[in-house]
XYZ file of C-alpha atoms in Angstrom:
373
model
C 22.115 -24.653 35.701
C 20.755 -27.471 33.882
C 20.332 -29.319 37.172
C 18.577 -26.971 38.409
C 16.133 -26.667 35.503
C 15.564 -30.478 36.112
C 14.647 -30.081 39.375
C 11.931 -27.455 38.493
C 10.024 -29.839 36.497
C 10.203 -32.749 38.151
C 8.606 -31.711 41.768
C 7.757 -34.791 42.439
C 11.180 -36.792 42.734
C 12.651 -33.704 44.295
C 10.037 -33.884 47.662
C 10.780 -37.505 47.751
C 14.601 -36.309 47.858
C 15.153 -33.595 49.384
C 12.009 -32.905 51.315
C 9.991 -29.492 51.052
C 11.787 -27.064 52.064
C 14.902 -27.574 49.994
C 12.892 -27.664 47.164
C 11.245 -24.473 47.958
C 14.603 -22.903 48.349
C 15.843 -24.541 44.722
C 12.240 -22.975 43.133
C 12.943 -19.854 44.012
C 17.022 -20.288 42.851
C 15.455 -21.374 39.454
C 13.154 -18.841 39.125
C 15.717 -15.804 39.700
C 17.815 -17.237 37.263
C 14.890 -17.102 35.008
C 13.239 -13.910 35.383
C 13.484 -10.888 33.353
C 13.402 -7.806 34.419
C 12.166 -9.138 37.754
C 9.499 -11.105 35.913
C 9.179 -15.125 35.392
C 8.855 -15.841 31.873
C 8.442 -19.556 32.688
C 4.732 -18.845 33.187
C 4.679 -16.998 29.914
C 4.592 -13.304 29.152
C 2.140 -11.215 30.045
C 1.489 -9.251 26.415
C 0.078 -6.141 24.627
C -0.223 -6.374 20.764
C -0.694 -4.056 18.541
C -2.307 -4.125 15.569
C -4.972 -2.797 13.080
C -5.687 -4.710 9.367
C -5.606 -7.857 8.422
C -2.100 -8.824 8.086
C -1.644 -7.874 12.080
C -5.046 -10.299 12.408
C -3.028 -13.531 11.977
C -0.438 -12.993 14.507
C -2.962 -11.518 17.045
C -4.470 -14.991 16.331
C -1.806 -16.823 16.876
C -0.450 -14.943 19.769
C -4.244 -15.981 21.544
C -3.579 -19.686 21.138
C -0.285 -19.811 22.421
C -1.310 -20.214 26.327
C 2.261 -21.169 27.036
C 3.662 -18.488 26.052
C 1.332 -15.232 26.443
C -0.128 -15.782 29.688
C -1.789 -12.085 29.577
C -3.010 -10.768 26.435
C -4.167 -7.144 25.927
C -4.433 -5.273 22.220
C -4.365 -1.859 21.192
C -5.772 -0.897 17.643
C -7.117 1.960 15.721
C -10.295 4.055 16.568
C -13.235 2.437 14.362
C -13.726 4.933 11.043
C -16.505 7.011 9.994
C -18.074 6.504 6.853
C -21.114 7.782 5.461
C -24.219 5.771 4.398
C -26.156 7.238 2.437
C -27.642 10.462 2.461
C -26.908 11.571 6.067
C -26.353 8.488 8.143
C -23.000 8.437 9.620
C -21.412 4.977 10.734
C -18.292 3.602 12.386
C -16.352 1.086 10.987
C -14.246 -1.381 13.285
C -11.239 -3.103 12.097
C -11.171 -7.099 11.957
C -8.870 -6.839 14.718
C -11.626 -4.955 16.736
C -14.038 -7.035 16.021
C -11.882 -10.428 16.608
C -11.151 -8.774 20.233
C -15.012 -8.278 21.052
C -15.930 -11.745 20.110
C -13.303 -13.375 22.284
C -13.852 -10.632 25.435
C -9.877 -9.916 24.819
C -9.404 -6.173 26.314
C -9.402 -3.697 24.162
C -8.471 -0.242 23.756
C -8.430 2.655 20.690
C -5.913 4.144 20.032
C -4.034 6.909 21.422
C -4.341 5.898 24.714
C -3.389 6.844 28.373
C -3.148 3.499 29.461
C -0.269 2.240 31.944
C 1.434 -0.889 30.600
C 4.426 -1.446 33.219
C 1.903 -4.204 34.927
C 3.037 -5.993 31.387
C 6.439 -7.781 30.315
C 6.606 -7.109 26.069
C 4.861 -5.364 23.323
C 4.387 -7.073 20.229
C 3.418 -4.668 16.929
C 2.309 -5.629 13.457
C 1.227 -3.236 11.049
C -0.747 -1.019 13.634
C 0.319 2.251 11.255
C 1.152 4.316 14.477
C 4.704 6.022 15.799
C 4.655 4.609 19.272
C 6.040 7.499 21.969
C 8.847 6.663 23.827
C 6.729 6.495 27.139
C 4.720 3.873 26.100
C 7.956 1.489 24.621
C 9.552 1.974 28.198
C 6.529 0.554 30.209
C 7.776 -2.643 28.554
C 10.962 -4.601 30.473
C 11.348 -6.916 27.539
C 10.656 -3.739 24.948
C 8.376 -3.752 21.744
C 9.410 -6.240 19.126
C 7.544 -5.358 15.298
C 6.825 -8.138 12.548
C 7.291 -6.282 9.287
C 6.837 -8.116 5.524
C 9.518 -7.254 4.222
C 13.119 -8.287 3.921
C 14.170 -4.740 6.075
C 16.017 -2.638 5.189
C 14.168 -2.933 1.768
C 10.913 -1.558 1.800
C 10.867 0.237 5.175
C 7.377 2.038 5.637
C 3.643 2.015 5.549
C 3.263 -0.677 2.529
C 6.029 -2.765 1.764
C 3.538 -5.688 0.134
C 2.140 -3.202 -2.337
C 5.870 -1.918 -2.898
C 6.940 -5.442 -3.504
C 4.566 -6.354 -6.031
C 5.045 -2.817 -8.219
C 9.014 -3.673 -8.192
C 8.042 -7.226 -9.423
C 10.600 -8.170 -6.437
C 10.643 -12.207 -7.280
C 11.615 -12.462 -3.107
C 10.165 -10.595 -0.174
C 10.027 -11.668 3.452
C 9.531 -11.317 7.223
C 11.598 -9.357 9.398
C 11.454 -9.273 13.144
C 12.899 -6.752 15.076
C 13.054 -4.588 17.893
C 11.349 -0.886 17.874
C 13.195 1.954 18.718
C 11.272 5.621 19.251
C 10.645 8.457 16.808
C 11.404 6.105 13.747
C 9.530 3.495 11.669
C 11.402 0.083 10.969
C 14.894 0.822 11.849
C 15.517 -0.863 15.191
C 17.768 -4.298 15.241
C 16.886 -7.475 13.659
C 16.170 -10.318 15.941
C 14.818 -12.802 13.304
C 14.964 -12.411 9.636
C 14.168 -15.067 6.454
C 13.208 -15.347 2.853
C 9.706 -15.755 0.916
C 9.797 -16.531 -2.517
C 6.771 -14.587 -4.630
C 4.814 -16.478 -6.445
C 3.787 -15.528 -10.318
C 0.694 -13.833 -10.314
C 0.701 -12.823 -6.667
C -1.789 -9.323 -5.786
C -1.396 -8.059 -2.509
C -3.996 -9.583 -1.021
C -2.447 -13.553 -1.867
C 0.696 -12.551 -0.729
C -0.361 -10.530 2.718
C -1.691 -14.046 3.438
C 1.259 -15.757 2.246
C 3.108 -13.647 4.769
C 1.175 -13.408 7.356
C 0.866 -17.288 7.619
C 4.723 -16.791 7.598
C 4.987 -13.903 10.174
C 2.957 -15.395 13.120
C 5.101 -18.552 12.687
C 8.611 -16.537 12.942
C 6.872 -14.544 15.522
C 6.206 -17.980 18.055
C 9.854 -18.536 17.729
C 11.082 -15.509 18.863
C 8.610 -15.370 21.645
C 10.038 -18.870 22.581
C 13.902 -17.631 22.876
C 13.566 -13.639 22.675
C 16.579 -13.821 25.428
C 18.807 -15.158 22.891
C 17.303 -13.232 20.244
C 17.996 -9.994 21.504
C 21.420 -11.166 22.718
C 22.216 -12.478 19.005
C 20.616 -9.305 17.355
C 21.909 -7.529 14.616
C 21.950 -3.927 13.326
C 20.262 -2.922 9.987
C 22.772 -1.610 7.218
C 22.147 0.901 4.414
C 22.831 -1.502 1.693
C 19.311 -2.189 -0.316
C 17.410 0.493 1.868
C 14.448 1.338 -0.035
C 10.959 2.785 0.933
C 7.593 1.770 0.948
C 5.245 4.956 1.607
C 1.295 4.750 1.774
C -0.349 4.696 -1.262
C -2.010 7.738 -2.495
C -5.065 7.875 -4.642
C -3.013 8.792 -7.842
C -0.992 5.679 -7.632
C -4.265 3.840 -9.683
C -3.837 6.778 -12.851
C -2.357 4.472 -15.367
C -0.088 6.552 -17.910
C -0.179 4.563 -21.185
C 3.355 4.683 -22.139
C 4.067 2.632 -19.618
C 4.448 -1.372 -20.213
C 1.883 -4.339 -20.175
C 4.151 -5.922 -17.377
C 4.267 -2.168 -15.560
C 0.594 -2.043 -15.740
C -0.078 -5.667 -14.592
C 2.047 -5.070 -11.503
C -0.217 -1.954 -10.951
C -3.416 -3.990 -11.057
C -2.030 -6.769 -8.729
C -0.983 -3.966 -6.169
C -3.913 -1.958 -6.184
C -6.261 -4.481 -6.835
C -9.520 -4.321 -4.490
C -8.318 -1.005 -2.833
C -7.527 2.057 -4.874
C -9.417 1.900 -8.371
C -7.130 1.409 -11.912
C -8.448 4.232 -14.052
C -8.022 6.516 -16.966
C -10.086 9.418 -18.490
C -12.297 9.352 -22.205
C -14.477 11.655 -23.435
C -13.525 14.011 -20.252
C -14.916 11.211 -17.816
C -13.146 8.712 -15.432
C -13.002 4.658 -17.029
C -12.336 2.492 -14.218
C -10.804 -0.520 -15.212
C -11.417 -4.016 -13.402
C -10.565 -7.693 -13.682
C -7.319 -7.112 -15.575
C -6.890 -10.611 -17.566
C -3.234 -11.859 -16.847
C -0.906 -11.605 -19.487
C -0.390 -15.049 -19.988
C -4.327 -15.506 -20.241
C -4.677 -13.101 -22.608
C -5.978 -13.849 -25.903
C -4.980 -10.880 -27.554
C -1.500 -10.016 -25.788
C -0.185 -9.838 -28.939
C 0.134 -6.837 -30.974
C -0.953 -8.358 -33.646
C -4.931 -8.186 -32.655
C -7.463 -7.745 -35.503
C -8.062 -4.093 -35.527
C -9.335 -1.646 -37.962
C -6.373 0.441 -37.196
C -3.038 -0.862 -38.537
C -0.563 0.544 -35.629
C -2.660 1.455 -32.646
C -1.240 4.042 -31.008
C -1.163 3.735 -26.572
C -4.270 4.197 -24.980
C -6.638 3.215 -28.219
C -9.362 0.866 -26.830
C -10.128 -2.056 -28.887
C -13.021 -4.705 -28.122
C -11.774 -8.051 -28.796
C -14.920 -10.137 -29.271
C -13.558 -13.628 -29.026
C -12.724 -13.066 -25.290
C -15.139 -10.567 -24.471
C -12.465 -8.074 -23.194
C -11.641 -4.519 -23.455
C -7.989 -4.486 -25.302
C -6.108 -1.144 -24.525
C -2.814 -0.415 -26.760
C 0.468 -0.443 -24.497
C 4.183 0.246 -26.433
C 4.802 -3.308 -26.131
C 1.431 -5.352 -25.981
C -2.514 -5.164 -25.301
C -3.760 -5.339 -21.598
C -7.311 -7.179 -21.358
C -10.470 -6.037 -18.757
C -12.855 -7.835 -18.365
C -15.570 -5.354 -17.060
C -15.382 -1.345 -16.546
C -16.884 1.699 -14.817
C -17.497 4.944 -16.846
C -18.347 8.212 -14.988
C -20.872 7.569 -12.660
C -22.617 4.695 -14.463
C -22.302 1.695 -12.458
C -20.417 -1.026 -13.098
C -20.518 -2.853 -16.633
C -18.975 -5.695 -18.564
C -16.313 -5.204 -21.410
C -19.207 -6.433 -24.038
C -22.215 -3.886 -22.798
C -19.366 -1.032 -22.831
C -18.783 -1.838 -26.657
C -22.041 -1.684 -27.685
C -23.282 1.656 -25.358
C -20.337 3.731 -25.877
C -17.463 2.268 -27.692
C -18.744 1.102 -31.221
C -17.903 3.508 -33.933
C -21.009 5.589 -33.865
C -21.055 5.988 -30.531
C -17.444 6.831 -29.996
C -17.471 9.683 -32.924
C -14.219 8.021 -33.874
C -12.310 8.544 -30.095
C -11.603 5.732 -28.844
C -7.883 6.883 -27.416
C -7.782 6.833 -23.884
C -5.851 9.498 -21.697
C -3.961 9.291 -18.501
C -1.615 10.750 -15.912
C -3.124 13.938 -14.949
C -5.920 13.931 -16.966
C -8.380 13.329 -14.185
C -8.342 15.050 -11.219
């Protein structure tokens, strides 16, 4: 075989040698022996991605610079979103993906679609957030392979970055493996290895992190998927855990929790699903949570009028300019809040409108949980 294979790329010696017809014959001996499913793969694969945020953006990236290996590329993604501006104006919002596609005149098309992809040799998904029918995975010869950030079976589901960073898992990862219908993130693994999380890390820093990590994983399978799929390798049950979509409530912080519980909170959620609590009967959205180790006045031991504050009691700590809220353990710091409808405002101007002792009637206790609806 490996004869044969230097033959194929050396076309010049081989006329000298053997003369054009014998080398014909030997191409197309080579090229059987390469095909799969009928298809040459030595030309590169002719792909569909799909994709729709920006974790799936790196790979589709990635995927449209590697002309040696994707010789077709095609991508499926989620219908743009209405929104409303305004009054009455109603708007659609594309993803980046969609938008990456138009400005490179890559083909396009919104999901659910109709489309037949047998003309095609492998699907390649990343975080595209829809069950794909069995119809569609057996257009595919080479089937649909799925880069997932997680180290699978842990965290199998819609958010495993978010899930990650509210365990205060110290490792994550990328998983590659092979979908299988009617069921998220259980098919084999072709490709699996570890990320270390660094301190500090919100979901956006380490979707980066990962995705910089994913597309790299996902040109090597790409460049041996035969022996990939021949070496793959069932998922066990051991350290199966879930990562479901994040709901709204997720961002109601409940007081009694700890300053390290609540920092996790604000790394996940940060930028996405507000951190808030309820005083006065109002919502206080909380931003720009200082990190522990930053904080000035971590320690219970802050100047306060109150000897023990009890969880939830606000305190404004003027030396950083920070909102201090009572946890069982510590303080946690903001550095700016929103209160009811009032726009945005920082820690300082929320002091002196509503927080200093007049103005507070002596409440300054914040509640939680299911105290807002």
């Amino acid at each position: 075989m490996s004869s044969f294979i230097h033959i194929w790329r050396r076309p010049t010696c081989i006329l000298q040698a053997v003369g054009k017809q014998h080398f014909w014959a030997v191409g197309l001996l080579v090229r059987c022996q390469y095909s799969s499913a009928g298809r040459s793969v030595g030309r590169g694969r002719d792909v569909v991605f799909f994709g729709s945020d920006n974790f799936s953006l790196k790979h589709l990236k990635t995927l449209h610079s590697q002309g040696k290996l994707v010789r077709r590329l095609e991508v499926v993604t989620s219908m743009p979103k209405k929104f409303t501006q305004g009054r009455s104006r109603m708007k659609l919002r594309s993803s980046q993906v969609d938008e990456y596609c138009q400005s490179k005149g890559i083909p396009l098309h919104h999901w659910p679609i109709e489309k037949d992809f047998t003309s095609f040799d492998l699907g390649v998904v990343v975080s595209f957030g829809h069950m794909i029918p069995q119809r569609v995975i057996k257009c595919f010869p080479q089937g649909i392979i799925n880069v997932h950030p997680s180290l699978l079976p842990r965290w199998r589901g819609a958010a495993p970055i978010h899930h990650t960073i509210l365990a205060g898992d110290s490792v994550t990862g990328i998983t590659v493996i092979r979908i299988e219908p009617s069921r998220f993130d259980v098919g084999p693994i072709l490709s699996q290895e570890k990320v270390d999380v660094p301190d500090g890390s919100t979901t956006g820093s380490l979707t980066e992190l990962l995705s910089n990590k994913g597309s790299e994983m996902l040109v090597g399978v790409l460049g041996h998927l035969e022996q990939h799929i021949e070496n793959a390798q069932m998922q066990g049950s051991d350290g199966l855990t879930l990562a479901p979509k994040l709901k709204h409530s997720h961002g109601l912080i409940d007081w009694a929790m700890t300053s390290t519980e609540i920092d996790r909170i604000c790394r996940a959620l940060s930028g996405q699903i507000s951190i808030r609590a309820s005083w006065r009967g109002e919502a206080l959205r909380l931003f720009e949570m200082v990190p522990p180790n930053e904080n000035l006045a971590y320690s219970t031991n802050i100047n306060s009028t109150d000897p023990d504050p009890c969880p939830g009691q606000m305190i404004y700590h003027k030396p950083s300019r920070t909102l201090q809220i009572r946890c069982p353990d510590a303080f946690v710091g903001f550095r700016s809040v929103g209160f009811g409808h009032r726009k945005t405002m920082s820690a300082a101007e929320f002091h002196n409108g509503f927080l200093s002792s007049k103005r507070a009637g002596g409440k300054t206790i914040l509640g939680g949980g299911t105290d807002i609806g």
